[in-house]
Amino acid sequence: MAVTTLKNFIDGEWVDAHAQEHLDVINPARGEVLARVPLSTREDIDRAVASSKRAFEEWRNTPPLARVRYLFRLKELMEDRFDELAKVQTREHGKTIDESRGETRRGIEQVEVATGIPTLMQGYNLEDIASGIDEHCIYQPLGVFCHIAPFNFPFMVPLWFMPYAIATGNTFIIKPSPRVPLSQTKLMELIEEIDLPPGVVNMVHGANEASNALLDHPDIEGVTFVGSTPIGRDVVYKKCGETGKRVIAQCGAKNFIVCMDDCDLEKSLPGLMTSFFGNTGQRCLAGANLLVVSEDERSYKRIVDAFIEAAANIRVGDGMDEAVQMGPLQNAAAKQRVISYIETGIREGATLALDGRNVKLFGSDPLPLDCFLNPSVFINCTPNMTIAREEIFGPVACVLRARTLTEAIAMIHSVPFGNSAAIYTSSGKAAREFRHEVRCGNVGINVGIPAPMAFFPFGGMKDSFFGALHGQGKDAIRFFTECKVVIERWF
Amino acid sequence: MELTTASGIINFVEALEDTSAKFYESAAQRHGPLTDIFISFAKENKKNVQAVKRAYYSVISDALEACFSFGTLLTTSYEINVGLDDVVTRNELLQRAIDIENTIHAFYKKGGESVVSHIEDIARIFKRLARTHENRVSKLRDLKG
């Protein structure tokens, strides 16, 4: 069967990119080519930006209530096509169908929250700031915004931004990751169905050239980015500073999960497994370092043994199989990268207690092993080891030990990242101390993936975040609007 | 087969309730006086599936433990015999229904207890459906006399 070459969605139409280069979109579980994605050029970006700029004037003058009615329709279509949307994610990314459904639900939640814009976008005022004079603060949209998307949540992450941007009256361009462009293509099909005015949302496929063109473009007011720290900090944040753009750059992580020896281990294990091995470890909120706090050797061993046993029993396979608990890495290069970290860990003296390189797949269907790894667990790790400091972005857990919570928090602060941290404990005092002291943007207490809901901002500190305002919630409303103050007197 | 993921369990619930619904639809045609109750059971089976699916699709989240939702459940422990070929008398029919309901009740009860994740909504609905099927057993026993 012929492989489809994807098109860009610009000005309400599906158009061919001016691309000379294309990449294959591959199902990592089965190795099949799903589509060809064009690597769009500056010319394609110029076309999309011109369309978004044209659309802005009329769109900003469309009343908020009318704007969100499009989102209500979008939400309805997303619910109708829920499983279709989830299956696309599993096919192109490899995550399990439960994970894709979870991602779909959280994407829909963003749209739901953005439908509240007529309330959320309201400004404030005060009568009689001086006799007979009133003052108002009103929030207005700015223009064209864009999103440069990561590969790990192909459906949800662009929705952290797009619904808020357009509901507040801006126009928006999405550049999906070229590795996983099908989920956003599906979303654009829904956008087409709701008859959003042409140019309000555009999508351009591509890689570096397209990203750079967006960052350089003088008609783009702001950039939202989710990806690695080196790109987020040294390219996106820097370029936005140079060109005077607003920016949200949500970047890398090395998240610690603290396990106090008083935790309810049985109830904690599903959360720990999800945190370390959910999405095959490819998430910025994933647990990476399991930090066991115990002075007692037996308690330490009890936690670590249970963790390793649970990890060893995870069923790895094609995410479309509903019995599977962990899918493949998204691509073969990612697998090799994880393997090289495992080799580094061994070289630096950590003990590989569970070796996920010995791939064992669930199910009788023979699958290519190019992207698969089973969970790996290192024990006897120290905070200075590469595997305990750098983001591996794969199913590898590093176990460290601290004698006290204070020592544990100091270890967490020794890494440059501050995306998330979690504690498993039965002690309210320990939890409270952890919550108060830890310098991370998203904190979990007996929750392994502290992913903020759509109506809260998605936190992030230190090298995990660059910008001032965060995505989602009230921060997103402020990011996509400018406050205008009016002082009013009538004679 | 062992079930641990939320989606695996949801599929099994659907199969269990659908199979049971088909049994009641066929059984309703066999014994006139039991038609109404069996048809009502079949309708309720379909509602049960919807209730479980609604709970699942509304709470499923990338951040919760969908893939590690349940302590292991073995489907082989909850297979139901819905054959009617060997059923002749009214009491045999009622006994077959009681056996089915006991099995489904046991599944929901064990499932509700086995939810080890944060997806409490699913545990709650499983407990409610366990009661529903337990009540059916009482009704069927009363009819059997």
XYZ file of C-alpha atoms in Angstrom:
636
model
C 0.000 0.000 0.000
C 1.280 3.477 -0.899
C 2.472 5.564 2.030
C 0.729 8.925 2.366
C 2.772 12.097 2.394
C 1.322 14.426 5.011
C 0.200 17.931 4.149
C 0.340 21.149 6.099
C -2.924 22.719 7.265
C -2.807 26.417 6.403
C -5.643 28.877 5.988
C -8.215 26.140 6.457
C -6.794 24.040 3.632
C -4.529 21.023 3.274
C -1.519 22.125 1.266
C 1.693 20.492 0.105
C 4.859 21.667 1.813
C 7.712 23.139 -0.198
C 9.873 20.456 1.337
C 12.679 18.677 -0.448
C 13.224 16.330 2.470
C 10.847 13.904 4.127
C 11.016 11.517 7.070
C 9.220 8.229 7.532
C 6.773 8.057 10.419
C 7.293 4.626 11.925
C 5.207 2.574 14.316
C 7.931 1.708 16.845
C 6.213 -1.469 17.993
C 5.843 -3.028 14.557
C 8.360 -1.223 12.395
C 5.779 -0.363 9.735
C 5.923 2.981 7.938
C 2.726 4.878 8.703
C 3.284 8.012 6.616
C 5.913 10.383 5.232
C 6.252 13.747 6.882
C 7.588 16.747 4.971
C 10.305 18.877 6.521
C 8.774 22.230 5.729
C 10.874 25.245 4.800
C 10.904 28.933 5.766
C 8.596 29.528 2.840
C 5.973 27.265 4.423
C 6.334 29.037 7.743
C 6.024 32.444 6.052
C 2.823 31.271 4.434
C 1.396 30.034 7.742
C 2.367 33.183 9.631
C 0.878 35.406 6.924
C -2.362 33.424 7.182
C -2.425 33.659 10.988
C -1.688 37.373 10.856
C -4.505 37.962 8.378
C -6.933 35.983 10.538
C -6.016 37.789 13.748
C -7.853 41.085 13.237
C -11.253 39.518 12.643
C -10.719 36.820 15.249
C -9.760 39.234 18.035
C -12.974 41.129 17.309
C -15.065 37.978 17.551
C -16.709 38.036 20.999
C -15.153 35.570 23.485
C -18.467 33.760 23.817
C -18.568 33.162 20.061
C -14.933 32.099 20.073
C -15.438 29.446 22.729
C -18.454 28.015 20.944
C -15.952 26.622 18.428
C -14.173 24.956 21.327
C -17.397 23.431 22.598
C -17.816 21.864 19.171
C -14.207 20.713 19.187
C -14.660 19.079 22.597
C -17.750 17.262 21.332
C -15.875 15.901 18.315
C -12.956 14.839 20.501
C -15.322 12.858 22.724
C -16.958 11.265 19.674
C -13.577 10.227 18.246
C -11.949 9.453 21.580
C -10.700 5.965 20.761
C -9.726 6.897 17.221
C -7.529 9.681 18.607
C -6.018 7.357 21.220
C -5.173 4.648 18.700
C -3.280 7.095 16.491
C -1.092 8.036 19.457
C -0.319 4.417 20.267
C 0.509 3.617 16.661
C 2.874 6.509 16.087
C 4.387 6.774 19.559
C 4.249 3.246 20.950
C 2.663 4.055 24.315
C 0.007 1.720 25.686
C -3.614 2.248 24.762
C -4.446 3.127 28.389
C -1.743 5.798 28.288
C -3.043 7.154 24.983
C -6.562 7.319 26.336
C -5.201 9.131 29.384
C -3.406 11.567 27.122
C -6.558 12.119 25.102
C -8.592 12.818 28.230
C -6.071 15.362 29.461
C -6.014 17.044 26.080
C -9.786 17.348 26.145
C -9.619 18.813 29.642
C -7.552 21.713 28.288
C -10.280 22.483 25.779
C -12.879 22.265 28.537
C -11.021 24.777 30.692
C -10.494 27.139 27.766
C -14.243 27.232 27.147
C -14.385 29.235 30.385
C -12.502 32.144 28.800
C -15.451 34.558 28.988
C -14.992 34.331 32.756
C -11.264 33.594 32.979
C -10.257 36.483 30.736
C -12.156 39.115 32.654
C -10.212 42.109 33.860
C -11.015 44.265 36.872
C -11.859 47.854 37.631
C -12.339 50.384 40.368
C -14.743 53.287 40.405
C -13.607 56.628 41.745
C -9.855 56.194 41.809
C -10.257 59.952 42.121
C -13.577 61.753 42.256
C -15.451 61.008 39.040
C -12.611 59.007 37.549
C -12.675 55.232 37.020
C -9.874 52.828 36.204
C -10.115 49.550 34.290
C -7.731 46.744 33.510
C -8.718 44.799 30.402
C -6.976 41.797 28.888
C -6.472 41.726 25.146
C -4.924 39.225 22.734
C -1.578 39.983 21.139
C -1.435 38.312 17.737
C 0.206 35.174 16.365
C 1.591 32.546 18.736
C 3.158 29.209 17.938
C 4.027 25.892 19.517
C 7.054 23.709 18.851
C 5.991 20.286 20.059
C 7.870 17.347 21.596
C 7.487 13.698 20.602
C 6.512 12.227 23.949
C 2.882 13.426 24.136
C 1.955 13.963 20.492
C -1.682 14.811 21.131
C -1.832 16.492 24.532
C 1.099 18.902 24.722
C 0.034 21.296 21.915
C -3.319 21.426 23.699
C -1.620 22.845 26.796
C -1.455 26.056 24.770
C -3.593 26.191 21.636
C -7.092 26.299 23.217
C -6.108 29.162 25.558
C -4.381 31.079 22.764
C -7.325 31.037 20.410
C -10.007 31.418 23.081
C -8.318 34.626 24.219
C -8.416 35.908 20.626
C -4.950 35.067 19.286
C -4.137 32.934 16.292
C -1.896 29.895 16.556
C 0.549 27.769 14.573
C 1.468 24.243 15.647
C 4.625 22.533 14.493
C 4.331 18.903 15.574
C 7.345 16.712 16.197
C 8.272 15.112 12.853
C 8.529 11.768 14.646
C 4.849 11.807 15.669
C 2.920 14.114 13.328
C -0.230 12.013 12.940
C -1.972 12.939 16.190
C -1.877 16.639 15.362
C -2.927 15.889 11.792
C -5.952 14.149 13.275
C -6.601 17.157 15.499
C -6.481 19.455 12.452
C -9.106 17.271 10.790
C -11.348 18.084 13.742
C -10.402 21.762 13.527
C -11.444 21.639 9.875
C -14.770 20.079 10.858
C -15.651 22.797 13.357
C -15.273 25.438 10.641
C -12.928 27.641 12.586
C -12.195 30.728 10.459
C -9.221 30.060 8.150
C -5.874 30.913 9.697
C -6.967 30.878 13.342
C -5.148 27.552 13.744
C -2.484 26.449 11.271
C -0.205 23.432 11.354
C 3.158 23.125 9.645
C 5.142 19.886 9.711
C 8.880 20.075 9.964
C 12.057 19.959 11.952
C 14.889 22.422 12.653
C 14.395 24.728 9.683
C 10.718 25.184 10.460
C 11.423 25.726 14.180
C 14.099 28.315 13.460
C 11.841 30.105 11.010
C 9.170 30.360 13.703
C 11.661 31.633 16.262
C 13.054 34.234 13.859
C 9.786 35.444 12.437
C 9.046 39.076 13.315
C 5.282 38.587 13.140
C 5.179 35.958 15.867
C 4.415 37.423 19.287
C 5.202 34.423 21.414
C 6.550 30.881 21.370
C 5.612 27.893 23.445
C 8.064 25.033 23.499
C 8.315 21.692 25.241
C 11.528 19.730 24.815
C 15.083 19.309 26.015
C 16.935 21.800 28.197
C 19.784 22.514 25.758
C 17.334 23.451 22.981
C 14.891 25.212 25.302
C 17.514 27.294 27.064
C 20.182 27.859 24.420
C 17.995 28.188 21.341
C 14.354 28.930 22.104
C 14.715 31.142 25.179
C 17.735 32.929 23.758
C 16.176 33.620 20.364
C 12.918 34.777 21.913
C 14.922 37.203 24.030
C 16.719 38.495 20.964
C 13.525 38.960 18.970
C 11.380 40.223 21.848
C 8.939 37.336 21.941
C 7.080 35.992 24.903
C 8.192 32.482 25.730
C 7.191 29.422 27.673
C 9.973 26.835 27.433
C 9.217 23.691 29.431
C 12.375 21.630 29.402
C 14.195 18.598 30.750
C 14.084 16.942 34.126
C 15.683 14.495 36.505
C 12.937 13.763 38.956
C 13.452 12.210 42.361
C 10.863 10.040 44.023
C 11.504 9.884 47.739
C 10.348 6.700 49.432
C 10.288 6.997 53.213
C 10.461 3.680 55.017
C 7.053 4.388 56.577
C 5.318 4.445 53.179
C 2.485 2.037 52.389
C 4.527 -0.009 49.956
C 1.707 -2.089 48.498
C -0.346 0.990 47.662
C 2.700 2.924 46.471
C 4.033 0.401 43.962
C 1.505 1.010 41.139
C 2.271 4.725 41.366
C 5.998 4.066 41.393
C 5.798 1.772 38.380
C 3.744 4.338 36.485
C 6.125 7.096 37.441
C 9.331 5.315 36.408
C 8.133 3.178 33.526
C 4.887 4.757 32.298
C 5.209 6.158 28.782
C 8.399 4.026 28.743
C 10.062 6.671 30.899
C 9.700 9.287 28.159
C 8.017 12.048 30.103
C 9.291 15.163 31.815
C 7.456 14.170 35.005
C 8.813 10.614 35.051
C 10.481 9.320 38.171
C 14.172 8.823 37.433
C 15.860 8.516 40.820
C 14.249 6.413 43.540
C 15.588 7.897 46.739
C 14.941 5.567 49.661
C 15.130 7.259 53.049
C 15.909 4.781 55.783
C 18.495 4.200 58.434
C 17.404 0.623 58.735
C 19.004 -1.834 56.304
C 16.051 -4.233 56.337
C 13.523 -1.529 55.526
C 15.712 -0.227 52.720
C 16.039 -3.717 51.257
C 12.302 -4.372 51.555
C 11.488 -1.311 49.447
C 14.199 -1.893 46.857
C 13.428 -5.606 46.436
C 9.720 -4.912 45.981
C 10.482 -2.182 43.452
C 12.773 -4.439 41.422
C 10.316 -7.313 41.512
C 7.452 -5.120 40.325
C 9.619 -3.665 37.541
C 10.691 -7.135 36.435
C 7.062 -8.196 36.094
C 6.013 -5.346 33.806
C 4.607 -6.662 30.544
C 6.351 -5.048 27.609
C 4.929 -5.237 24.109
C 2.790 -3.586 21.484
C 0.752 -0.893 23.247
C -2.323 -1.818 21.240
C -2.511 -5.039 23.248
C -4.595 -4.109 26.269
C -2.700 -6.452 28.562
C 0.594 -4.672 27.869
C 1.882 -2.279 30.549
C 4.815 -0.686 28.747
C 5.395 -0.026 25.073
C 8.618 0.485 23.093
C 10.828 3.562 23.043
C 9.613 5.939 20.367
C 12.497 5.207 17.985
C 15.586 3.071 17.585
C 17.982 5.960 18.273
C 16.245 6.579 21.594
C 16.788 2.942 22.518
C 20.491 3.193 21.687
C 20.750 6.379 23.754
C 19.218 4.602 26.767
C 21.561 1.643 26.290
C 24.555 3.972 26.269
C 23.383 5.418 29.608
C 23.069 1.890 31.005
C 26.647 1.208 29.919
C 27.773 4.462 31.528
C 26.067 3.473 34.772
C 27.888 0.146 34.835
C 31.183 1.863 34.043
C 30.720 4.370 36.839
C 30.171 1.648 39.409
C 26.401 1.385 39.873
C 24.988 -2.133 40.177
C 22.577 -3.125 37.414
C 20.102 -5.140 39.460
C 17.607 -5.486 36.623
C 18.922 -5.437 33.067
C 16.270 -4.326 30.590
C 18.574 -4.896 27.643
C 17.571 -8.554 27.755
C 14.350 -7.871 25.924
C 11.433 -10.153 26.705
C 8.147 -9.244 25.080
C 4.634 -10.134 26.128
C 2.390 -11.899 23.648
C 2.927 -14.444 20.935
C 3.114 -11.974 18.055
C 6.741 -11.664 16.868
C 7.754 -7.987 16.931
C 10.923 -6.256 15.756
C 13.106 -5.456 18.754
C 14.571 -2.197 17.360
C 12.791 0.049 19.848
C 12.038 -2.239 22.790
C 13.727 -2.376 26.164
C 12.456 -3.895 29.386
C 12.715 -1.898 32.626
C 16.201 -1.518 34.098
C 17.013 -0.785 37.727
C 20.369 0.377 39.035
C 21.112 0.138 42.750
C 24.028 1.564 44.753
C 23.864 4.820 42.803
C 25.409 8.019 44.106
C 24.271 11.558 43.286
C 27.425 12.363 41.313
C 26.968 9.539 38.796
C 25.974 10.494 35.259
C 22.909 8.254 35.360
C 21.707 9.983 38.544
C 22.229 13.510 37.154
C 21.301 13.446 33.467
C 17.930 12.875 31.885
C 17.898 9.370 30.393
C 14.334 9.598 29.042
C 13.800 5.871 29.095
C 12.807 2.990 31.386
C 15.777 3.164 33.725
C 15.478 3.697 37.467
C 18.420 4.670 39.649
C 18.127 3.787 43.331
C 19.871 6.057 45.826
C 19.773 6.059 49.587
C 19.622 8.800 52.204
C 19.539 8.469 55.981
C 17.284 11.456 56.597
C 14.753 13.546 54.717
C 17.029 16.580 55.021
C 19.808 14.643 53.318
C 17.348 13.517 50.626
C 16.202 17.068 49.878
C 19.831 18.196 49.604
C 20.417 15.440 47.033
C 17.403 16.607 45.036
C 18.769 20.140 45.044
C 22.160 18.967 43.822
C 20.852 18.352 40.286
C 20.297 21.346 38.000
C 16.685 20.446 37.218
C 13.556 21.341 39.154
C 10.653 19.916 37.246
C 9.054 17.591 39.749
C 9.632 15.577 42.880
C 7.414 13.265 44.865
C 7.388 11.693 48.276
C 5.765 8.462 49.388
C 5.184 8.464 53.124
C 2.614 7.927 55.859
C 3.983 10.869 57.813
C 2.172 14.171 57.484
C 5.149 15.920 59.038
C 7.592 14.538 56.472
C 5.195 15.342 53.632
C 4.722 18.876 54.869
C 8.461 19.434 55.231
C 9.054 18.035 51.749
C 6.347 20.195 50.179
C 7.708 23.297 51.862
C 11.418 22.771 51.204
C 11.782 21.096 47.845
C 12.667 23.414 44.944
C 10.651 21.815 42.155
C 7.730 23.131 40.161
C 5.438 20.121 40.543
C 5.344 18.206 43.799
C 3.627 14.895 44.481
C 2.680 13.521 47.860
C 1.932 9.843 47.435
C 1.409 10.709 43.758
C 4.207 9.596 41.438
C 3.305 11.755 38.448
C 2.314 15.159 39.824
C 0.898 16.379 36.516
C -1.114 19.532 37.151
C -4.690 19.493 35.946
C -5.653 21.885 33.155
C -6.962 24.488 35.590
C -3.586 24.738 37.364
C -0.355 25.930 35.795
C 2.229 23.352 34.831
C 5.159 24.213 37.104
C 8.874 23.889 36.557
C 11.948 25.535 38.071
C 15.713 25.826 37.552
C 16.885 24.201 34.278
C 13.462 22.678 33.723
C 11.738 25.922 32.816
C 12.597 29.139 31.001
C 10.141 31.985 30.930
C 7.958 33.815 33.412
C 4.458 32.426 33.028
C 3.685 28.731 32.723
C 1.347 26.769 30.494
C -2.236 25.888 31.507
C -4.582 27.555 33.974
C -4.503 31.244 34.822
C -0.849 31.532 33.792
C -1.812 30.616 30.236
C -4.482 33.313 30.162
C -1.950 35.910 31.255
C 0.653 34.613 28.806
C -1.660 34.953 25.834
C -3.012 38.390 26.769
C -1.732 41.886 27.385
C -3.139 43.970 30.179
C -4.377 47.373 29.101
C -5.186 49.935 31.768
C -7.810 52.557 31.041
C -8.385 55.650 33.189
C -11.711 57.230 32.377
C -13.353 60.586 33.112
C -16.467 62.076 31.532
C -17.189 65.817 31.495
C -5.547 -14.657 31.140
C -4.259 -12.273 33.821
C -5.739 -8.797 33.903
C -3.937 -5.837 35.410
C -4.566 -2.886 33.116
C -7.667 -0.712 33.251
C -8.443 -1.219 29.567
C -8.104 -4.987 29.887
C -10.555 -5.010 32.782
C -13.017 -2.743 30.980
C -13.028 -5.068 27.981
C -13.590 -8.056 30.223
C -16.497 -6.308 31.971
C -18.064 -5.586 28.605
C -17.712 -9.203 27.495
C -19.062 -10.537 30.791
C -22.114 -8.277 30.885
C -22.844 -8.699 27.160
C -22.637 -12.467 27.356
C -24.908 -12.456 30.361
C -27.346 -10.097 28.577
C -27.532 -12.493 25.625
C -28.238 -15.351 28.006
C -31.168 -13.461 29.544
C -32.541 -12.439 26.146
C -32.582 -16.093 25.038
C -33.823 -17.342 28.395
C -36.672 -14.822 28.365
C -38.145 -16.566 25.364
C -38.146 -19.938 27.078
C -40.307 -19.346 30.110
C -43.091 -16.792 29.783
C -43.476 -15.941 33.471
C -39.766 -15.083 33.691
C -39.716 -12.905 30.586
C -40.092 -9.549 32.319
C -37.396 -10.071 34.910
C -34.946 -11.568 32.411
C -35.490 -8.732 29.934
C -34.972 -6.216 32.727
C -31.715 -7.965 33.659
C -30.524 -7.860 30.052
C -31.249 -4.130 29.857
C -29.483 -3.541 33.146
C -26.441 -5.483 31.908
C -26.052 -2.991 29.085
C -26.394 -0.076 31.489
C -23.736 -1.635 33.690
C -21.268 -1.659 30.811
C -22.034 1.990 30.110
C -21.567 2.902 33.768
C -18.145 1.242 33.937
C -17.055 2.754 30.621
C -18.255 6.206 31.679
C -16.231 5.956 34.876
C -13.153 4.737 33.009
C -13.255 7.293 30.209
C -13.893 10.179 32.563
C -11.074 9.417 35.017
C -8.470 7.915 32.730
C -5.415 10.120 32.858
C -1.866 9.859 31.675
C -0.775 10.525 35.232
C -2.747 7.816 37.012
C -1.844 4.184 37.170
C -4.045 2.823 34.384
C -1.536 0.148 33.401
C -1.094 -0.956 36.991
C -4.670 -0.495 38.156
C -5.479 -3.914 39.470
C -3.861 -6.587 41.493
C -3.906 -9.576 39.185
C -7.327 -10.894 38.204
C -7.550 -14.207 36.372
C -10.266 -14.296 33.738
C -10.455 -18.077 34.000
C -11.911 -17.672 37.478
C -14.872 -15.758 36.078
C -16.012 -17.734 33.079
C -19.790 -18.088 32.856
C -21.783 -20.909 31.341
C -24.562 -19.359 29.299
C -25.558 -22.479 27.371
C -29.224 -23.356 27.394
C -29.118 -26.711 25.623
C -28.977 -28.716 28.838
C -31.519 -26.553 30.640
C -35.021 -28.006 30.656
C -36.978 -26.988 33.729
C -37.769 -23.584 35.169
C -35.646 -24.319 38.221
C -32.699 -25.412 36.087
C -32.959 -22.135 34.209
C -33.071 -20.152 37.433
C -30.124 -22.106 38.805
C -28.101 -21.321 35.675
C -28.924 -17.632 36.144
C -27.932 -17.804 39.833
C -24.589 -19.364 38.865
C -23.962 -16.604 36.339
C -24.847 -13.886 38.832
C -22.692 -15.430 41.536
C -19.719 -15.431 39.170
C -20.245 -11.837 38.052
C -20.773 -10.752 41.640
C -17.510 -12.454 42.618
C -15.699 -10.707 39.757
C -16.881 -7.235 40.726
C -16.239 -7.891 44.407
C -12.696 -9.085 43.793
C -12.144 -6.352 41.189
C -13.298 -3.647 43.596
C -10.965 -4.974 46.268
C -8.082 -5.312 43.822
C -7.990 -1.717 42.677
C -4.606 -0.666 43.914
C -4.375 2.570 42.021
C -5.851 5.977 42.530
C -8.717 5.244 40.224
C -11.177 5.141 43.101
C -14.103 5.880 40.811
C -13.706 2.478 39.203
C -13.443 0.752 42.575
C -16.633 2.523 43.661
C -18.592 1.457 40.593
C -17.321 -2.127 40.895
C -18.564 -2.259 44.480
C -21.939 -0.891 43.403
C -22.232 -3.450 40.606
C -21.195 -6.236 42.961
C -24.221 -5.283 45.079
C -26.451 -5.150 41.988
C -25.536 -8.695 41.000
C -25.782 -9.914 44.582
C -29.333 -8.551 44.727
C -30.133 -10.430 41.557
C -29.063 -13.666 43.216
C -31.557 -13.019 46.032
C -34.341 -12.284 43.553
C -33.583 -15.399 41.540
C -33.456 -17.542 44.677
C -36.857 -16.193 45.737
C -38.261 -17.103 42.344
C -36.764 -20.554 42.570
C -38.377 -21.013 45.944
